[in-house]
Amino acid sequence: MAEQPDGWESRGKQPTLFRRFNFERYGQTRDFVDALSALTEAQGVHPQNINFGSTYVNVTLDPNAAGLADADLAVRINALYHPAGV
Amino acid sequence: MAEQPDGWESRGKQPTLFRRFNFERYGQTRDFVDALSALTEAQGVHPQNINFGSTYVNVTLDPNAAGLADADLAVRINALYHPAGV
């Protein structure tokens, strides 16, 4: 909320970021979840929600401290995604 | 499907098992998710869905090979749950 005027606070819904990552096998899904966990732990943050099954991971990111969706984190998570990789 | 009569297959929805686990802090949630991951990997199985945020983990278990909800796995997951633990 650092960017709000003095004495004011943000109310109402703030934007989140959502992406679905698809995989061919559970092993790939598992590797992605593990990498995502390591990344967010290293950054001291965590997604608002992670929802995964055999071949998909849905990730929802909170708004950041400025009330904006955390695009930087989203880009870093994208970099972990290698669906066609070994 | 081992228990179906010869030549028959199960059709329609089979029962799943669902439980919500609540935690006080994200660190506890994270520890539970990690323990759940280690357990299912050791058993060579994985839940149909894991959905977690800061202070909760929702787990849905597939029907097992006999078409029944996998109560044994559910009991093992329960044993990982220590919401008041350090």
Coordinates of C-alpha atoms in Angstrom, one line a residue:
Chain A
M1 CA 0.0 0.0 0.0
A2 CA 3.1 2.2 -0.1
E3 CA 1.7 4.3 -3.0
Q4 CA -1.5 5.4 -1.3
P5 CA -1.9 9.0 -0.3
D6 CA -1.2 9.8 3.3
G7 CA -4.0 8.6 5.5
W8 CA -5.7 6.6 2.8
E9 CA -5.9 2.9 2.3
S10 CA -6.8 0.8 -0.6
R11 CA -10.3 -0.9 -0.4
G12 CA -11.9 -3.3 -2.7
K13 CA -10.5 -6.0 -4.8
Q14 CA -7.0 -5.7 -6.1
P15 CA -5.7 -7.5 -9.2
T16 CA -4.2 -10.9 -8.9
L17 CA -2.3 -12.8 -11.6
F18 CA -3.3 -16.3 -12.6
R19 CA -1.7 -18.8 -14.9
R20 CA -2.3 -22.5 -15.7
F21 CA 0.8 -24.6 -16.5
N22 CA 0.2 -27.9 -18.3
F23 CA 2.4 -30.9 -18.3
E24 CA 2.5 -34.3 -20.0
R25 CA 3.5 -36.4 -16.9
Y26 CA 3.1 -36.1 -13.2
G27 CA 6.9 -36.2 -12.8
Q28 CA 7.1 -32.9 -14.8
T29 CA 4.3 -31.4 -12.7
R30 CA 6.1 -32.4 -9.5
D31 CA 9.4 -30.9 -10.7
F32 CA 7.7 -27.7 -11.5
V33 CA 6.0 -27.5 -8.1
D34 CA 9.3 -28.2 -6.4
A35 CA 11.1 -25.5 -8.4
L36 CA 8.2 -23.1 -7.7
S37 CA 8.5 -23.8 -4.0
A38 CA 12.3 -23.2 -4.0
L39 CA 11.9 -20.0 -5.9
T40 CA 9.3 -18.5 -3.7
E41 CA 11.1 -19.6 -0.5
A42 CA 14.3 -18.0 -1.8
Q43 CA 12.4 -14.8 -2.4
G44 CA 10.5 -14.8 0.8
V45 CA 7.1 -14.8 -0.8
H46 CA 4.5 -17.3 -1.7
P47 CA 1.6 -17.4 -4.2
Q48 CA -1.9 -16.8 -2.9
N49 CA -2.8 -20.2 -4.2
I50 CA -1.3 -23.2 -5.8
N51 CA -3.6 -25.9 -7.2
F52 CA -2.2 -28.9 -8.9
G53 CA -3.1 -32.4 -10.1
S54 CA -1.4 -34.9 -12.3
T55 CA -0.7 -32.7 -15.3
Y56 CA -1.4 -29.1 -14.3
V57 CA -0.5 -26.4 -11.9
N58 CA -2.6 -23.4 -11.4
V59 CA -0.9 -20.5 -9.8
T60 CA -2.5 -17.3 -8.4
L61 CA -0.3 -14.4 -7.3
D62 CA -1.3 -11.8 -4.7
P63 CA -1.1 -8.1 -5.4
N64 CA 2.2 -6.9 -4.2
A65 CA 2.8 -4.2 -1.6
A66 CA 1.9 -1.5 -4.1
G67 CA -1.4 -3.1 -4.8
L68 CA -0.4 -4.3 -8.2
A69 CA -0.2 -7.8 -9.5
D70 CA 3.3 -9.1 -9.0
A71 CA 4.5 -9.3 -12.6
D72 CA 8.2 -9.8 -11.7
L73 CA 7.4 -12.9 -9.7
A74 CA 5.2 -14.2 -12.6
V75 CA 8.1 -13.7 -15.0
R76 CA 10.4 -15.7 -12.7
I77 CA 7.8 -18.5 -12.5
N78 CA 7.5 -18.6 -16.2
A79 CA 11.3 -19.1 -16.4
L80 CA 10.8 -22.4 -14.5
Y81 CA 8.3 -23.7 -17.1
H82 CA 9.8 -26.2 -19.6
P83 CA 6.8 -28.4 -20.5
A84 CA 8.7 -30.1 -23.3
G85 CA 11.9 -30.5 -21.4
V86 CA 13.3 -33.8 -20.2
Chain B
M1 CA -10.9 -52.2 -11.1
A2 CA -9.7 -55.5 -9.9
E3 CA -13.0 -56.4 -8.2
Q4 CA -15.2 -56.0 -11.2
P5 CA -16.8 -59.1 -12.7
D6 CA -15.0 -60.6 -15.7
G7 CA -15.7 -58.5 -18.8
W8 CA -17.3 -55.6 -16.9
E9 CA -15.9 -52.2 -16.2
S10 CA -16.9 -49.6 -13.7
R11 CA -18.7 -46.6 -15.2
G12 CA -19.8 -43.3 -13.7
K13 CA -18.4 -41.4 -10.8
Q14 CA -16.4 -43.1 -8.2
P15 CA -16.0 -41.8 -4.7
T16 CA -13.1 -39.5 -3.9
L17 CA -11.9 -38.5 -0.4
F18 CA -11.5 -34.8 0.5
R19 CA -10.1 -33.1 3.5
R20 CA -9.2 -29.5 4.4
F21 CA -6.2 -29.0 6.7
N22 CA -5.9 -25.7 8.4
F23 CA -2.7 -24.1 9.7
E24 CA -1.8 -20.9 11.7
R25 CA 1.2 -19.9 9.6
Y26 CA 2.5 -20.4 6.1
G27 CA 5.6 -22.2 7.4
Q28 CA 3.4 -24.9 8.9
T29 CA 1.5 -25.2 5.6
R30 CA 4.7 -25.5 3.7
D31 CA 6.0 -28.2 6.0
F32 CA 2.8 -30.2 5.6
V33 CA 2.9 -29.9 1.8
D34 CA 6.5 -31.0 1.8
A35 CA 5.7 -34.0 4.1
L36 CA 2.7 -34.9 1.9
S37 CA 4.9 -34.8 -1.2
A38 CA 7.5 -37.1 0.4
L39 CA 4.9 -39.5 1.6
T40 CA 3.1 -39.9 -1.7
E41 CA 6.4 -40.1 -3.6
A42 CA 7.6 -42.9 -1.3
Q43 CA 4.3 -44.7 -1.9
G44 CA 4.4 -44.2 -5.7
V45 CA 1.0 -42.4 -5.6
H46 CA -0.2 -38.9 -5.8
P47 CA -3.4 -37.2 -4.8
Q48 CA -5.9 -36.2 -7.5
N49 CA -5.6 -32.6 -6.4
I50 CA -3.7 -30.5 -3.9
N51 CA -4.8 -26.9 -3.4
F52 CA -3.0 -24.8 -0.9
G53 CA -2.6 -21.2 0.1
S54 CA -1.1 -19.5 3.2
T55 CA -2.9 -21.4 5.9
Y56 CA -4.7 -24.3 4.3
V57 CA -4.2 -27.4 2.2
N58 CA -7.1 -29.1 0.5
V59 CA -6.4 -32.7 -0.5
T60 CA -8.5 -34.8 -2.9
L61 CA -7.7 -38.5 -3.2
D62 CA -8.6 -40.6 -6.2
P63 CA -10.5 -43.8 -5.9
N64 CA -8.0 -46.7 -5.6
A65 CA -7.6 -49.6 -8.0
A66 CA -10.7 -51.3 -6.5
G67 CA -12.8 -48.2 -7.2
L68 CA -12.9 -47.2 -3.5
A69 CA -11.7 -44.1 -1.9
D70 CA -8.2 -44.7 -0.7
A71 CA -8.7 -44.6 3.1
D72 CA -5.3 -46.0 3.9
L73 CA -3.6 -43.1 2.2
A74 CA -5.9 -40.7 3.9
V75 CA -5.0 -42.2 7.3
R76 CA -1.3 -41.8 6.5
I77 CA -1.8 -38.2 5.5
N78 CA -3.7 -37.5 8.7
A79 CA -0.6 -38.7 10.6
L80 CA 1.4 -35.9 9.0
Y81 CA -1.0 -33.3 10.4
H82 CA 0.2 -31.5 13.5
P83 CA -1.5 -28.1 13.3
A84 CA -0.5 -27.1 16.9
G85 CA 3.0 -28.5 16.6
V86 CA 6.1 -26.3 16.5

